[in-house]
Coordinates of C-alpha atoms in Angstrom, one line a residue:
M1 CA 0.0 0.0 0.0
T2 CA 1.2 3.5 -0.8
T3 CA 2.2 5.5 2.3
P4 CA 0.3 8.8 2.4
V5 CA 2.5 11.9 2.9
F6 CA 1.5 14.9 5.0
E7 CA 1.1 18.2 3.3
S8 CA 2.2 20.5 6.1
P9 CA -0.7 22.3 7.7
G10 CA 1.5 25.3 8.7
R11 CA 3.0 25.6 12.1
H12 CA 0.4 23.6 13.8
R13 CA 1.3 20.0 13.2
P14 CA -0.5 17.0 14.5
L15 CA 0.7 14.4 17.0
V16 CA 0.3 10.9 15.4
I17 CA -1.1 7.9 17.4
T18 CA -0.8 4.5 15.9
M19 CA -3.7 2.0 16.5
G20 CA -1.4 -0.8 17.6
D21 CA -2.2 -4.4 17.0
P22 CA -5.9 -4.5 15.9
A23 CA -6.4 -7.8 17.8
G24 CA -5.4 -6.2 21.1
I25 CA -6.5 -3.2 23.2
G26 CA -4.7 -0.6 21.2
P27 CA -7.7 0.6 19.1
E28 CA -9.9 0.7 22.2
I29 CA -7.5 2.7 24.4
V30 CA -7.1 5.2 21.5
V31 CA -10.8 5.7 21.4
R32 CA -11.1 5.9 25.2
A33 CA -8.3 8.4 25.3
L34 CA -10.2 10.8 22.9
L35 CA -13.4 10.2 24.8
E36 CA -11.8 11.0 28.2
R37 CA -9.8 13.9 26.8
P38 CA -11.8 15.8 24.2
D39 CA -9.1 18.5 24.2
L40 CA -6.8 16.1 22.3
R41 CA -9.1 15.8 19.3
G42 CA -7.7 19.0 17.9
Q43 CA -4.2 17.8 18.3
V44 CA -3.9 14.2 17.1
V45 CA -4.5 12.1 14.1
V46 CA -4.7 8.3 14.3
A47 CA -2.8 6.1 11.9
G48 CA -4.8 2.9 11.4
D49 CA -7.7 1.1 9.9
E50 CA -11.2 2.5 9.7
A51 CA -13.2 -0.7 10.4
T52 CA -11.0 -1.5 13.3
L53 CA -11.4 1.9 15.0
R54 CA -15.1 1.9 14.4
R55 CA -15.4 -1.5 16.0
A56 CA -13.4 -0.2 18.9
A57 CA -15.7 2.8 19.3
D58 CA -18.7 0.5 19.4
V59 CA -17.3 -1.5 22.4
V60 CA -15.8 1.5 24.3
R61 CA -18.6 4.0 24.0
P62 CA -21.1 2.0 26.2
Q63 CA -18.4 1.8 28.9
C64 CA -18.0 5.6 28.8
G65 CA -21.7 6.5 29.2
G66 CA -22.4 6.3 25.5
A67 CA -20.6 9.5 24.7
P68 CA -20.5 10.1 20.9
L69 CA -17.2 10.0 19.0
D70 CA -17.4 10.0 15.3
V71 CA -14.5 8.4 13.3
V72 CA -13.6 11.1 10.7
V73 CA -11.8 9.5 7.8
L74 CA -9.6 11.8 6.0
G75 CA -9.3 11.5 2.2
G76 CA -5.6 12.4 2.5
P77 CA -3.2 13.5 5.2
G78 CA -3.2 17.1 3.9
E79 CA -6.8 17.3 5.0
W80 CA -5.9 17.2 8.7
A81 CA -5.5 21.0 9.0
H82 CA -9.1 21.5 7.9
A83 CA -10.8 18.5 9.4
S84 CA -13.4 18.7 12.2
R85 CA -11.9 18.8 15.7
Q86 CA -14.9 17.0 17.2
G87 CA -14.2 13.4 16.2
L88 CA -11.4 10.9 15.9
A89 CA -9.4 12.0 12.8
L90 CA -8.2 8.8 11.1
I91 CA -5.9 8.2 8.1
Q92 CA -6.1 4.7 6.6
T93 CA -2.5 3.4 6.7
C94 CA -3.0 -0.3 6.0
A95 CA -4.8 -2.2 3.3
P96 CA -8.6 -2.5 4.2
G97 CA -9.6 -6.1 4.9
A98 CA -11.7 -8.3 7.1
L99 CA -11.6 -7.5 10.8
V100 CA -9.1 -9.6 12.7
Q101 CA -10.3 -11.7 15.6
W102 CA -9.8 -10.2 19.0
G103 CA -7.1 -11.7 21.2
R104 CA -5.5 -13.8 18.4
I105 CA -2.0 -13.7 16.9
S106 CA -2.1 -13.4 13.1
A107 CA 0.0 -12.2 10.2
E108 CA -2.9 -9.9 9.2
A109 CA -2.8 -8.1 12.5
G110 CA 1.0 -7.9 12.5
R111 CA 1.0 -6.4 9.0
A112 CA -1.7 -3.8 9.8
A113 CA 0.2 -2.7 12.9
A114 CA 3.5 -2.5 11.1
D115 CA 2.0 -0.5 8.2
S116 CA 0.6 2.0 10.6
I117 CA 3.9 2.4 12.4
A118 CA 5.9 2.8 9.2
A119 CA 3.5 5.5 7.8
A120 CA 3.3 7.4 11.1
A121 CA 7.1 7.4 11.7
R122 CA 7.8 8.7 8.2
W123 CA 5.4 11.6 8.7
V124 CA 7.3 12.6 11.9
L125 CA 10.7 12.0 10.4
T126 CA 9.9 14.3 7.5
G127 CA 8.8 17.0 9.9
Q128 CA 5.2 16.9 8.8
A129 CA 3.9 15.7 12.2
R130 CA 5.4 16.7 15.5
A131 CA 5.6 13.5 17.6
L132 CA 4.7 9.8 17.5
V133 CA 2.8 7.8 20.2
T134 CA 2.5 4.1 19.5
A135 CA -0.3 1.9 20.9
P136 CA 0.8 -1.7 21.9
V137 CA 1.8 -4.3 19.3
H138 CA 2.2 -8.0 19.8
K139 CA 5.8 -9.2 18.9
E140 CA 4.6 -12.6 17.8
S141 CA 2.1 -11.1 15.3
L142 CA 4.9 -8.9 13.9
A143 CA 7.1 -12.0 13.6
V144 CA 4.6 -14.1 11.7
A145 CA 3.9 -11.1 9.4
G146 CA 7.6 -11.3 8.5
L147 CA 8.8 -8.1 10.2
P148 CA 12.6 -8.6 10.9
H149 CA 12.4 -6.5 14.1
P150 CA 11.4 -7.8 17.5
G151 CA 9.5 -4.7 18.6
H152 CA 8.8 -1.0 18.1
T153 CA 12.2 0.2 19.3
E154 CA 14.2 -1.7 16.7
F155 CA 11.7 -1.1 13.9
L156 CA 11.7 2.7 14.5
Q157 CA 15.5 2.6 14.7
A158 CA 15.7 1.0 11.3
L159 CA 13.2 3.5 9.8
A160 CA 15.1 6.4 11.3
A161 CA 18.4 5.1 10.0
E162 CA 16.9 4.5 6.5
H163 CA 15.6 8.1 6.5
A164 CA 19.0 9.5 7.6
G165 CA 20.8 7.3 5.0
V166 CA 23.0 5.7 7.6
P167 CA 23.6 2.1 8.8
V168 CA 21.5 1.1 11.8
S169 CA 24.7 0.8 13.8
E170 CA 25.1 4.6 13.4
M171 CA 21.6 5.2 14.9
P172 CA 22.0 3.9 18.5
V173 CA 18.8 4.1 20.5
R174 CA 17.9 3.3 24.0
M175 CA 14.6 2.5 25.8
M176 CA 13.6 4.7 28.7
L177 CA 10.8 3.7 31.0
S178 CA 9.4 6.2 33.4
A179 CA 6.8 6.5 36.1
P180 CA 6.2 9.2 38.7
G181 CA 9.4 9.4 40.7
L182 CA 11.5 7.0 38.7
A183 CA 13.1 6.8 35.2
T184 CA 15.3 4.1 33.9
V185 CA 17.3 3.7 30.7
L186 CA 18.3 0.3 29.5
V187 CA 21.8 -0.7 28.2
S188 CA 20.2 -3.6 26.2
I189 CA 16.6 -4.2 25.2
H190 CA 15.0 -7.2 23.6
M191 CA 17.4 -10.1 23.9
S192 CA 18.0 -13.1 26.1
L193 CA 19.5 -12.6 29.5
R194 CA 22.7 -14.4 28.4
Q195 CA 23.0 -12.1 25.4
A196 CA 22.2 -9.1 27.6
L197 CA 25.1 -9.9 29.9
E198 CA 27.4 -10.2 26.9
A199 CA 26.2 -6.8 25.7
V200 CA 27.4 -5.0 28.9
T201 CA 30.6 -3.4 27.6
T202 CA 32.3 -0.2 28.5
E203 CA 31.4 1.4 25.1
R204 CA 27.8 0.4 25.3
V205 CA 27.3 1.7 28.8
M206 CA 29.1 4.9 27.8
D207 CA 26.8 5.3 24.8
T208 CA 23.8 4.8 27.0
I209 CA 25.0 7.5 29.4
R210 CA 25.6 9.9 26.5
I211 CA 22.2 9.3 24.9
T212 CA 20.5 9.7 28.3
A213 CA 22.3 13.0 29.0
A214 CA 21.6 14.3 25.5
H215 CA 17.8 13.6 25.9
Y216 CA 17.7 15.4 29.2
R217 CA 19.7 18.3 27.8
R218 CA 17.1 18.7 25.0
C219 CA 14.4 18.7 27.6
G220 CA 16.0 21.5 29.6
M221 CA 18.0 19.5 32.2
P222 CA 21.7 20.0 31.3
D223 CA 22.8 18.8 34.8
V224 CA 20.8 15.6 35.0
R225 CA 22.0 13.3 37.7
I226 CA 22.6 9.8 36.2
A227 CA 23.1 6.8 38.4
V228 CA 24.7 3.6 36.9
A229 CA 23.3 0.4 38.3
G230 CA 25.7 -2.4 39.0
L231 CA 25.4 -5.8 37.2
N232 CA 26.2 -8.1 40.1
P233 CA 24.7 -8.4 43.6
H234 CA 25.9 -5.5 45.8
A235 CA 27.7 -4.1 42.7
G236 CA 30.2 -6.9 42.8
E237 CA 31.3 -6.3 46.4
G238 CA 34.7 -5.2 45.4
G239 CA 35.2 -8.1 43.0
L240 CA 33.9 -10.8 45.3
F241 CA 30.8 -11.4 43.2
G242 CA 32.2 -10.5 39.8
R243 CA 34.6 -8.0 38.2
E244 CA 32.3 -6.4 35.7
E245 CA 31.8 -3.3 37.9
I246 CA 35.6 -2.9 38.2
E247 CA 36.6 -3.7 34.6
I248 CA 33.6 -2.5 32.6
L249 CA 31.3 -0.2 34.5
Q250 CA 33.7 2.0 36.5
P251 CA 35.7 2.9 33.3
A252 CA 32.5 4.1 31.7
V253 CA 31.5 6.2 34.7
D254 CA 35.0 7.7 34.9
R255 CA 34.9 8.6 31.2
A256 CA 31.5 10.2 31.5
R257 CA 32.6 12.3 34.5
A258 CA 35.7 13.4 32.5
D259 CA 33.2 14.6 29.8
G260 CA 31.5 16.8 32.5
L261 CA 28.5 14.6 33.1
K262 CA 27.0 14.2 36.5
V263 CA 27.3 10.4 36.7
S264 CA 27.8 8.2 39.8
G265 CA 28.1 4.4 40.4
P266 CA 28.2 1.7 39.8
H267 CA 25.6 1.4 42.6
A268 CA 24.2 -1.7 44.2
P269 CA 21.2 -2.6 41.9
D270 CA 19.0 -3.7 44.8
T271 CA 18.9 -0.1 46.3
V272 CA 19.7 2.3 43.5
F273 CA 16.1 2.5 42.2
M274 CA 14.8 3.2 45.7
R275 CA 17.5 6.0 46.1
A276 CA 16.4 7.5 42.8
R277 CA 12.8 7.5 43.8
Q278 CA 13.8 9.2 47.0
G279 CA 15.3 12.0 44.9
E280 CA 19.0 11.3 45.0
F281 CA 19.2 10.7 41.2
D282 CA 17.1 11.8 38.2
V283 CA 17.5 8.6 36.2
V284 CA 19.1 5.2 36.5
V285 CA 21.0 3.4 33.7
A286 CA 20.1 -0.2 34.1
M287 CA 22.2 -3.0 32.6
Y288 CA 19.4 -5.1 31.1
H289 CA 15.6 -5.2 30.3
D290 CA 14.1 -6.6 33.5
Q291 CA 16.5 -5.0 35.9
G292 CA 15.2 -1.6 34.7
L293 CA 11.6 -2.5 34.0
I294 CA 10.6 -4.4 37.1
P295 CA 10.9 -1.4 39.5
V296 CA 9.1 0.9 37.1
K297 CA 6.2 -1.5 36.5
L298 CA 5.9 -2.1 40.3
L299 CA 4.9 1.6 40.5
G300 CA 1.9 0.9 38.3
L301 CA 1.3 0.3 34.6
E302 CA -1.3 3.1 34.5
H303 CA 1.3 5.8 34.8
G304 CA 4.2 4.2 32.9
V305 CA 5.6 5.7 29.7
N306 CA 8.1 4.2 27.3
T307 CA 10.3 6.8 25.4
T308 CA 12.8 5.9 22.7
L309 CA 16.0 7.9 23.2
G310 CA 18.4 8.5 20.3
L311 CA 15.9 8.9 17.5
P312 CA 15.7 12.1 15.5
M313 CA 12.1 12.5 16.6
V314 CA 9.9 12.2 19.7
R315 CA 8.4 8.8 20.3
T316 CA 6.5 7.6 23.4
S317 CA 4.2 4.7 24.2
P318 CA 2.2 3.3 27.1
D319 CA 4.1 0.9 29.4
H320 CA 2.0 -2.2 28.8
G321 CA 1.2 -4.7 26.1
T322 CA -1.7 -5.7 23.9
A323 CA -3.7 -7.4 26.8
F324 CA -5.4 -9.9 24.6
D325 CA -7.5 -11.1 27.5
L326 CA -9.2 -7.6 27.6
A327 CA -9.5 -7.0 23.9
G328 CA -13.1 -6.5 22.8
T329 CA -14.4 -5.7 26.3
G330 CA -14.0 -2.0 26.1
R331 CA -12.7 -2.0 29.7
A332 CA -9.0 -1.4 29.1
S333 CA -7.7 1.8 30.7
A334 CA -6.3 4.6 28.6
A335 CA -4.3 6.1 31.5
S336 CA -0.9 5.0 30.4
L337 CA -1.6 6.0 26.8
L338 CA -2.7 9.5 28.0
E339 CA 0.5 9.8 30.0
A340 CA 2.4 8.9 26.8
V341 CA 0.5 11.5 24.8
D342 CA 1.1 14.2 27.4
A343 CA 4.8 13.3 27.6
A344 CA 5.1 13.5 23.8
I345 CA 3.4 16.8 23.6
E346 CA 5.7 18.2 26.3
M347 CA 8.8 16.8 24.8
S348 CA 8.0 18.1 21.3
R349 CA 7.4 21.5 22.8
L350 CA 10.8 21.5 24.6
S351 CA 12.6 19.9 21.7
P352 CA 10.7 20.8 18.5
S353 CA 11.8 18.8 15.4

């Protein structure tokens, strides 16, 4: 399918929300978000499938007191500037087809989700939209659809690298998860624990620190306090429980300090997140996926936001998955999506593309 291209509507550019996996709760939380926050209708456009969003509206509206929300299908992206601000502005970004079954992995669902991501990302990368918020996708559906990327982060990295005309290796990105009182940035993302341990190198940790500092600098915090979590229990206890802190992490911290960054560590990973939440640090660099995500998700999925650092655009998402068990009920909460939308609006204001 041909990807539509935005005709810039002047200085006021939309924020784009993708529908996510059509078999999951993504379309429903998009609808709920716009029902709960009518003020957003004049700021966003949804990249997705008309039939899927209409079905979502049918199941969500009764849960929201029957409030009306018309799905306004734009004939082309350039129409956004003149579209009604009272409904859900939608641009068809995938080939129309039969509705997929709720809660079921399928290549059809994966392709529809991937097409929406690709279209929306290109609008933002070309400066025709101001930020991207992605609803949840299912990694298995993407895989059976043939997408060679395990998730949003890697897919967006590849799209950004292609747009910039550089190899993916020259577009390093990191995942940041945040909730009120705690933010963590991950050295590695979607890989096995064994691979993640092998990925902990001085250069990779140093790159993570630099990418984190650059993000906060763009957001008006040039003196962000970065804590580096240790890899081993008690941060290795002086080499008794492993030498990674001495041989890998400490050199990265020392180099970052030499560059003028406010970095400390490596800290014992069982207390560093607590210390950050108490206000000692602004952000924690975690060594692998679950080390950083477990403490954030313990604070509550309804407030979590995932931000991709290192991209030449603003991208956020809710901190939860497709929730196949809730799909089609209309009961899924839009709280995390709304947090992601508000974060994207604020970041794009502070760091306009």
